[in-house]
Coordinates of C-alpha atoms and ligand atoms in Angstrom, one line a residue:
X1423 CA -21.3 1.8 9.9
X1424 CA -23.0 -0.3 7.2
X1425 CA -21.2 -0.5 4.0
X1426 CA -23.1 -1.1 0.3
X1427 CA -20.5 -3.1 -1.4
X1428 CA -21.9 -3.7 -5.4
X1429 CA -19.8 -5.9 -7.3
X1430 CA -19.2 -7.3 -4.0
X1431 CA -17.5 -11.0 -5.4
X1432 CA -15.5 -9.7 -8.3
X1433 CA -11.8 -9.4 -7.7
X1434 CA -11.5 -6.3 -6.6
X1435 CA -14.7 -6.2 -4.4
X1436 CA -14.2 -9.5 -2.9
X1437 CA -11.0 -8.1 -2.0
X1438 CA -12.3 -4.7 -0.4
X1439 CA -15.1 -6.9 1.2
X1440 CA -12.4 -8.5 3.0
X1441 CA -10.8 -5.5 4.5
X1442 CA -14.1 -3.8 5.3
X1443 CA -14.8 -7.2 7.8
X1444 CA -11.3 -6.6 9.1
X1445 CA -11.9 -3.1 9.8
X1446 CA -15.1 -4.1 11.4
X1447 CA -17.4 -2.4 9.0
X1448 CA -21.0 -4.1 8.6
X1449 CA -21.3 -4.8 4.7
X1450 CA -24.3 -5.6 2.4
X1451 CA -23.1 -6.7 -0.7
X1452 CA -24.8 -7.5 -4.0
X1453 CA -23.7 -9.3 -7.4
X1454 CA -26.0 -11.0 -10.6
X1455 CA -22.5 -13.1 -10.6
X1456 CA -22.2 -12.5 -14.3
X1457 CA -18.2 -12.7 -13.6
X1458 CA -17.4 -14.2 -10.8
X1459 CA -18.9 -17.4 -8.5
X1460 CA -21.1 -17.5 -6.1
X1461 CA -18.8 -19.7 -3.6
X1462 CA -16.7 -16.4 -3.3
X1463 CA -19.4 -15.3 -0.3
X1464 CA -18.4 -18.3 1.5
X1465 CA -14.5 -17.9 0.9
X1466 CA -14.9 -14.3 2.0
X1467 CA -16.7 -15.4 5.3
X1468 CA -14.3 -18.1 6.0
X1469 CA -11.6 -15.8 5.3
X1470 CA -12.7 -13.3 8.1
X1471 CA -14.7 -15.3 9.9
X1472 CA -17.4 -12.8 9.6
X1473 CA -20.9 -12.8 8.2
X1474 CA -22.7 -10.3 6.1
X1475 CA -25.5 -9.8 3.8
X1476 CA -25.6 -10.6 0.1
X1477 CA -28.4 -10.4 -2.2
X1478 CA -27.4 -11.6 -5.7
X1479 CA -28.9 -9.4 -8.7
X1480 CA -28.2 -6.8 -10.7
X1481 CA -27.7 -3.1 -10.1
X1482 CA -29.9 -1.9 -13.0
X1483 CA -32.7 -3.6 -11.0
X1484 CA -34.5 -0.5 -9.1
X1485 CA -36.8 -2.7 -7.4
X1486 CA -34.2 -4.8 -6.2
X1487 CA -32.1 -1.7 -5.0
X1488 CA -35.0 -0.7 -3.5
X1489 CA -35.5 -3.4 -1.6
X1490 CA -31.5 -3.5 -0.6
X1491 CA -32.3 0.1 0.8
X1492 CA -35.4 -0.3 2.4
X1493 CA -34.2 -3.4 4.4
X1494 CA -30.9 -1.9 5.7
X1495 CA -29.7 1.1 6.7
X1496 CA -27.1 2.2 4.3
X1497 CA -24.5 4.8 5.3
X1498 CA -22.3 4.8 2.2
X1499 CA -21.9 3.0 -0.9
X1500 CA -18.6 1.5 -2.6
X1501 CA -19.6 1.0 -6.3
X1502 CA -17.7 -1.5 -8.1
X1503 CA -20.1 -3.4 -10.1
X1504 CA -19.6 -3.2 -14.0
X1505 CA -18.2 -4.6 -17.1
X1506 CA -14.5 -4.1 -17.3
X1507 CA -13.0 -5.8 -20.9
X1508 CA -11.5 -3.3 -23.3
X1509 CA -11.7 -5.1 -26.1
X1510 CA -15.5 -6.8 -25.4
X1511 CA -16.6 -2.8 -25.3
X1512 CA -15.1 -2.0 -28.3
X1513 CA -17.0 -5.0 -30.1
X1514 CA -20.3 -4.2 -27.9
X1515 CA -20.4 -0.8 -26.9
X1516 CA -23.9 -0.3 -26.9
X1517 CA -23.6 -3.1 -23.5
X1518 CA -21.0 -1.3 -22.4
X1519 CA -22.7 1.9 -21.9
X1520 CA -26.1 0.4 -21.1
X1521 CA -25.0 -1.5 -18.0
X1522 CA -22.2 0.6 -17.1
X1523 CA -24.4 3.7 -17.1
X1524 CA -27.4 2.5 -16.3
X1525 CA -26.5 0.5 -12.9
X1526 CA -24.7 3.5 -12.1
X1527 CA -27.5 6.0 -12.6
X1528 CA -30.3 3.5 -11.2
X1529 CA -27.8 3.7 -8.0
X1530 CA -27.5 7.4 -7.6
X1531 CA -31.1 7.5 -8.1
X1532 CA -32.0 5.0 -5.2
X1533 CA -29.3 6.5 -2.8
X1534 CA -30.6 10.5 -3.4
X1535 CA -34.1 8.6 -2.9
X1536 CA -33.0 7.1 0.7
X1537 CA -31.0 9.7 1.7
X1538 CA -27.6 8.4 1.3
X1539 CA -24.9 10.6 -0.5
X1540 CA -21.6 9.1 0.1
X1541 CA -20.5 6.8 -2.6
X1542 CA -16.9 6.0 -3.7
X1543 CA -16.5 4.8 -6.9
X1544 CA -14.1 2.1 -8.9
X1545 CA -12.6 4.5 -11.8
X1546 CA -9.5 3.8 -14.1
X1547 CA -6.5 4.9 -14.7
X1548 CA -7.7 3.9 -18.2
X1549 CA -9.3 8.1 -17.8
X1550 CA -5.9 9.4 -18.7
X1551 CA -5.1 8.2 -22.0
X1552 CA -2.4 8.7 -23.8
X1553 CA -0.6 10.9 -20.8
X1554 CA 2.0 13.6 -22.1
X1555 CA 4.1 13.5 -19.2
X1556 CA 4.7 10.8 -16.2
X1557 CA 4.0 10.1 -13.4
X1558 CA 0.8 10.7 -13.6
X1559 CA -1.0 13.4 -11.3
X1560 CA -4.9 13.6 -10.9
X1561 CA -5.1 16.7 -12.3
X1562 CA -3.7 15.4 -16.0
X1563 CA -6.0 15.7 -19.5
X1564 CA -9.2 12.8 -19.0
X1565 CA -9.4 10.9 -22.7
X1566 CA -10.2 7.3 -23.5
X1567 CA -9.7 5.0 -26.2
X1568 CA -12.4 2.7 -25.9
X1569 CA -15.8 2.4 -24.7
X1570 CA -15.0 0.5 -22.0
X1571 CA -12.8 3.4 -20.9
X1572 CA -15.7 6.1 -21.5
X1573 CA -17.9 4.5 -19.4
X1574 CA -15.7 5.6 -16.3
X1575 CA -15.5 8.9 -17.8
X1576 CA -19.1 9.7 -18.7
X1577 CA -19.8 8.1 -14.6
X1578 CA -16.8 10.7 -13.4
X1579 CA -18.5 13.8 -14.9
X1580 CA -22.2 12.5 -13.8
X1581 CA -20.7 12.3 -10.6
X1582 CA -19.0 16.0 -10.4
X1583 CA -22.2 17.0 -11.9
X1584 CA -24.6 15.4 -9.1
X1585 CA -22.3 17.3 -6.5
X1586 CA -22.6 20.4 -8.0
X1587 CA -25.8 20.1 -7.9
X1588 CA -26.0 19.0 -4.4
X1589 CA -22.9 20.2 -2.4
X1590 CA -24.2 17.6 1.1
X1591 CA -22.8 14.5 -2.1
X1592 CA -19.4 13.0 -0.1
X1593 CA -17.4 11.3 -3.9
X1594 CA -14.7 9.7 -3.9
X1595 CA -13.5 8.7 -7.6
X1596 CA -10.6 5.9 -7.4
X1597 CA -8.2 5.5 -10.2
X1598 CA -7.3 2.1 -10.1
X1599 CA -3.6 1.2 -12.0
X1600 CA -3.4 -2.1 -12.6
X1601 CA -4.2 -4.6 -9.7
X1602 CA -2.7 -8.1 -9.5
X1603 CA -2.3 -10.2 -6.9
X1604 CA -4.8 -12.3 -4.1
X1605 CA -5.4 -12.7 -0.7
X1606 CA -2.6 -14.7 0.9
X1607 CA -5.3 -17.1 1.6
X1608 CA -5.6 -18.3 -1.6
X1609 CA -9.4 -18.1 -1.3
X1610 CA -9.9 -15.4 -3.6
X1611 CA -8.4 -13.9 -6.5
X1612 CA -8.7 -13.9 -10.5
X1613 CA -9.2 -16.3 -12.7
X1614 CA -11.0 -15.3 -15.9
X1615 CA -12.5 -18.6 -18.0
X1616 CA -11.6 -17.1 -20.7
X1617 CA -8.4 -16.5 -22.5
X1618 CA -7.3 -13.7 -20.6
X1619 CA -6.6 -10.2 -21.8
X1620 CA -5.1 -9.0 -18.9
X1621 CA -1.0 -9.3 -18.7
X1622 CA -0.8 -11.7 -15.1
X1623 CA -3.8 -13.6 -15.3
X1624 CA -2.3 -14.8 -18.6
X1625 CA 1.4 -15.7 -17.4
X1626 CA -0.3 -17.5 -14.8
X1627 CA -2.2 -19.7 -17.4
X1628 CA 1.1 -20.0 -19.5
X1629 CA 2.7 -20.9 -16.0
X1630 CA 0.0 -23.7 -14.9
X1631 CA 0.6 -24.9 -19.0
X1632 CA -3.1 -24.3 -19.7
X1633 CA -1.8 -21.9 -22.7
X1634 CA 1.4 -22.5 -24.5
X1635 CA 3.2 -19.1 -24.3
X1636 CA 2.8 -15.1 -23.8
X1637 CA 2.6 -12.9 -26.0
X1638 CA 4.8 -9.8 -25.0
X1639 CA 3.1 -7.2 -26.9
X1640 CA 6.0 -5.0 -28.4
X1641 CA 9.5 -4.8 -27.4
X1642 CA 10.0 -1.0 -29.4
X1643 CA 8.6 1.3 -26.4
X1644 CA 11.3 3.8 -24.8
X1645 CA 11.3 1.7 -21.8
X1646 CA 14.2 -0.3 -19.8
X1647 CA 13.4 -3.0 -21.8
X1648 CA 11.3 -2.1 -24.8
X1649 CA 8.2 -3.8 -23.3
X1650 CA 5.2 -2.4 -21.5
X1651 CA 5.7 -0.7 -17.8
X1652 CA 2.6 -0.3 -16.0
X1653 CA 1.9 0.6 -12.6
X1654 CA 1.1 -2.9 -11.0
X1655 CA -0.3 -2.4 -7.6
X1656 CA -1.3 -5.7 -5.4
X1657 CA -5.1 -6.0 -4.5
X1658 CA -5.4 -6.3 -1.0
X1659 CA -3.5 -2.9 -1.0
X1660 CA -6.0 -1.4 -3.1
X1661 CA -8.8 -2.6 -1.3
X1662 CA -7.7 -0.8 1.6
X1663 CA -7.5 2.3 -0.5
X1664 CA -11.2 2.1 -0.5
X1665 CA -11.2 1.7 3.2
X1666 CA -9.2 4.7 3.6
X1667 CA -11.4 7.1 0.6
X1668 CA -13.9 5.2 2.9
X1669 CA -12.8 7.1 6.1
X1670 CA -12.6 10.3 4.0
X1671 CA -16.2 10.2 2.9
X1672 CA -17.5 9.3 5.7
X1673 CA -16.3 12.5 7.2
X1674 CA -16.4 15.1 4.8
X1675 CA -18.5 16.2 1.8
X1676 CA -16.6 16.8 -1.3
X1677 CA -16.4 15.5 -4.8
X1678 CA -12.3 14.1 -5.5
X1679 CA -10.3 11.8 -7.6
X1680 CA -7.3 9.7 -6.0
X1681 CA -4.7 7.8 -8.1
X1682 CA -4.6 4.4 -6.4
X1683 CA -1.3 2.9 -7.5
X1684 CA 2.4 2.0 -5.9
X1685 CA 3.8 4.8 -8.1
X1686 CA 6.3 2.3 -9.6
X1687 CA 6.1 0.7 -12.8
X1688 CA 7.5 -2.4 -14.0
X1689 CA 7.7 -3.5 -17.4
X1690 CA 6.4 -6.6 -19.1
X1691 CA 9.6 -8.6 -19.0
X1692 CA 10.5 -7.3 -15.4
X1693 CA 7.2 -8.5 -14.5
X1694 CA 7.9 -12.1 -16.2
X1695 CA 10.9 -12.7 -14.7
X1696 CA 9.8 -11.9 -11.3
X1697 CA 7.0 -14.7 -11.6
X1698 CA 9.2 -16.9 -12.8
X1699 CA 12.0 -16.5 -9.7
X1700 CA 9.8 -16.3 -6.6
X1701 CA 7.1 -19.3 -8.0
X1702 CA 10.0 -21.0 -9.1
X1703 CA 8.2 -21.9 -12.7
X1704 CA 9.2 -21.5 -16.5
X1705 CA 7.3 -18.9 -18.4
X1706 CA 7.3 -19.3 -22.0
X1707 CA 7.1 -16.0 -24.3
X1708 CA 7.4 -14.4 -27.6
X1709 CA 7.9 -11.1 -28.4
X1710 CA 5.1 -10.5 -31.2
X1711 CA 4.0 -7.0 -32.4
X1712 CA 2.4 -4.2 -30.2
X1713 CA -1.1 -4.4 -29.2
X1714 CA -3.6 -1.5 -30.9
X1715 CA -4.3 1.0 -28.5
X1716 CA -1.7 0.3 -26.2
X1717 CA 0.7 2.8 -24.4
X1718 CA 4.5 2.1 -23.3
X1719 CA 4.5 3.5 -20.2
X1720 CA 2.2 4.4 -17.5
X1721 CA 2.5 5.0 -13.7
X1722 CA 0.9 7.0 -10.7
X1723 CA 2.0 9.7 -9.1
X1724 CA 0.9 8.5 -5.2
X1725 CA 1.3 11.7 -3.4
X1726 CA -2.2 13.0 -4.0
X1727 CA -3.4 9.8 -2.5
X1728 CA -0.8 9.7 0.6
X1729 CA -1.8 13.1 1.7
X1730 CA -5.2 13.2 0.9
X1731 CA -5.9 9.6 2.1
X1732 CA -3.0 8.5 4.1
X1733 CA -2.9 5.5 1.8
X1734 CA 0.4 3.5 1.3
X1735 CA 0.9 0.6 -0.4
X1736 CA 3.2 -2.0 1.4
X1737 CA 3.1 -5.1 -1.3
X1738 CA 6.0 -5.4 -3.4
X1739 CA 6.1 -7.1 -7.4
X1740 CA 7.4 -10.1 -5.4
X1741 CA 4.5 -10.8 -2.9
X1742 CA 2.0 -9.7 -6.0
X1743 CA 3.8 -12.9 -8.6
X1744 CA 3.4 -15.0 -5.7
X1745 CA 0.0 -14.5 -4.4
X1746 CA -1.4 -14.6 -7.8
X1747 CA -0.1 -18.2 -8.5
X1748 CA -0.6 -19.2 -4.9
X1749 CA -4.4 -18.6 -5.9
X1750 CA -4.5 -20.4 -8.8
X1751 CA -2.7 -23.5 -7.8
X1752 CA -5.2 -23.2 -4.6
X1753 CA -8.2 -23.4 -6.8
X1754 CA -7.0 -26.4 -9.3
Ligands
UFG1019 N1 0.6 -7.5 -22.3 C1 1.3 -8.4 -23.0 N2 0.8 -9.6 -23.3 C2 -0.5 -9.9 -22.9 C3 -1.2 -9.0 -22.2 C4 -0.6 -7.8 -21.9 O1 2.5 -8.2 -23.4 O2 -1.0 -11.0 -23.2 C5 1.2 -6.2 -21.9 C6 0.5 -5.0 -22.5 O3 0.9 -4.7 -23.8 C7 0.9 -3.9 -21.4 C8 1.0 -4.8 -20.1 O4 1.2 -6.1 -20.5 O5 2.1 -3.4 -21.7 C9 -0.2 -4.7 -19.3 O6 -1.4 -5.0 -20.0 P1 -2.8 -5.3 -19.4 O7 -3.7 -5.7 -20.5 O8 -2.6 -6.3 -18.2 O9 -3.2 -3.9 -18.7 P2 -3.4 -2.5 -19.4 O10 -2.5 -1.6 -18.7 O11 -3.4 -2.6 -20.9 O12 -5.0 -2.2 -19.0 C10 -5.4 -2.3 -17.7 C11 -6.8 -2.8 -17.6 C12 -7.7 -1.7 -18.0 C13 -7.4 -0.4 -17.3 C14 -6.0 -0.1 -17.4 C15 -5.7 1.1 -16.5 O13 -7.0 -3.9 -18.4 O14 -9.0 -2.1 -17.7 O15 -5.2 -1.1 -17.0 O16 -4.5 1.7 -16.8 F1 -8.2 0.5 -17.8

């Protein structure tokens, strides 16, 4: 089975890539690199010790998708490729929808085009919004806060759309919590250039000393703590929930969404401490005042996943803190 991975060395694609190699899966991938390197093909190949094909551009390119299409027969398509900062798409939404959209549509297009209509697709659990009640089941209200955040939505609805249209569409829509984490290898992981927005790529930067000290955003939620609890889920485990939705579309034809979390949540202090213990490193922090748009709490509720997928996740907060920095100090 060949595998269309786009996005394929981002985090969460080179990740996925990984586990398609393990699981013996032929993969093309494609990326225009706009946020992440191009060494990452090599790490991924040294990792498994497999080869694939990569073309590098971008998935708004028709020609180029074309091309991809033409040159290889593709039985499904994993769809990660995207922008993915909330607070860049609330300052530019307008390249927020065009590239989020657009790449998206240009791909449907090319796959209906070639015959290919099994596509899973990286989705949020950013979808829920403010949720009423937790955990949080699939079937809960869909609202966003940001642009960033409607992107996934407008791209969930096209999708349920396409398969009404066309019930011989296999869609799997994943709901991704929030991954942290690398590959034990230390090969591949996240490290934004940037100051970092997201909570664990920022401890690890306080951690290494490259910033000063965290922000904990809010300590008034009605939470163990006060702080934040989100659903962290490690992502090596979440790339092999693509490899099971993988299975699933391959299979059958259908158009579903699947939470893909650990159904746990942890808040931001629980999360802080546990660096700080199993890398053995001080973690400077403040408690300042909440950040806009934020919720307190927010985690999955697996089951849907489990008996829909069969997926499980097996990492625990522990093996996440320490994978993360074990990338980082790797890649000084
Ligand atoms: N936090 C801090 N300080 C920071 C960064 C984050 O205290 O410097 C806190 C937040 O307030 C929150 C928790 O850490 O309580 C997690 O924040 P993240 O920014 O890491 O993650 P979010 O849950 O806010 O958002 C993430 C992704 C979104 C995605 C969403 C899905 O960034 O893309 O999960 O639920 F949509």
């Amino acid at each position: 089975m060949k595998i269309l991975v786009t996005g394929a060395t981002g985090y969460i694609g080179s990740h996925t890539v990984v586990e398609l190699l393990n699981n013996n899966y032929d993969v093309v991938g494609i990326d225009d690199f706009s946020n992440s390197k191009k060494e990452v093909v090599d790490k991924i190949k040294e990792i498994t010790k497999k080869d694939f094909k990569f073309y590098e551009g971008n998935v708004c390119c028709k020609q180029t998708l074309n091309k991809i299409f033409d040159e290889n027969k593709i039985d499904a398509v994993i769809h990660f490729a995207g922008y993915k900062a909330v607070g860049e798409s609330v300052s530019k939404p307008l390249m927020y929808y065009r590239n989020n959209i657009d790449s998206t549509l240009t791909l449907l297009e090319t796959m209906n085009e070639h015959n290919v209509k099994k596509i899973a697709f990286s989705s949020s659990a950013t979808v829920y919004g403010k949720p009423e009640k937790l955990p949080i089941k699939e079937d809960f209200p869909l609202s966003t806060t940001n642009p960033y955040g409607t992107t996934k939505l407008v791209i969930e609805g096209i999708l349920r759309d396409l398969y009404k249209s066309d019930n011989s569409w296999s869609i799997a829509i994943l709901r991704y919590f929030n991954p942290i984490g690398a590959h034990e290898s230390g090969l591949i992981g996240e490290n934004p250039n940037d100051i970092p927005n997201n909570l664990m790529p920022y401890i690890v930067k306080v951690a290494n000393k490259e910033l000063d000290c965290l922000n904990v955003f809010g300590n008034d939620y009605d939470t163990i703590d006060g702080t934040g609890v989100r659903d962290y889920i490690h992502v090596v485990d979440l790339a092999n929930g693509h490899v099971k939705a993988l299975e699933k579309i391959l299979k059958e034809t259908g158009c579903d969404a699947y939470n893909l979390g650990t159904g746990r949540g942890y808040s931001v202090l629980e999360l802080v401490n546990t660096f700080s213990k199993v890398n053995n490193v001080d973690v400077n922090y403040k408690i300042v005042g909440r950040r806009p748009g934020d919720i307190g709490a927010c985690f999955a509720d697996t089951s849907y996943a489990l008996d829909k997928l069969g997926f499980k996740t097996t990492k625990g907060i522990e093996e996440m803190c320490r994978d993360s920095y074990n990338f980082v100090k790797k890649s000084k």
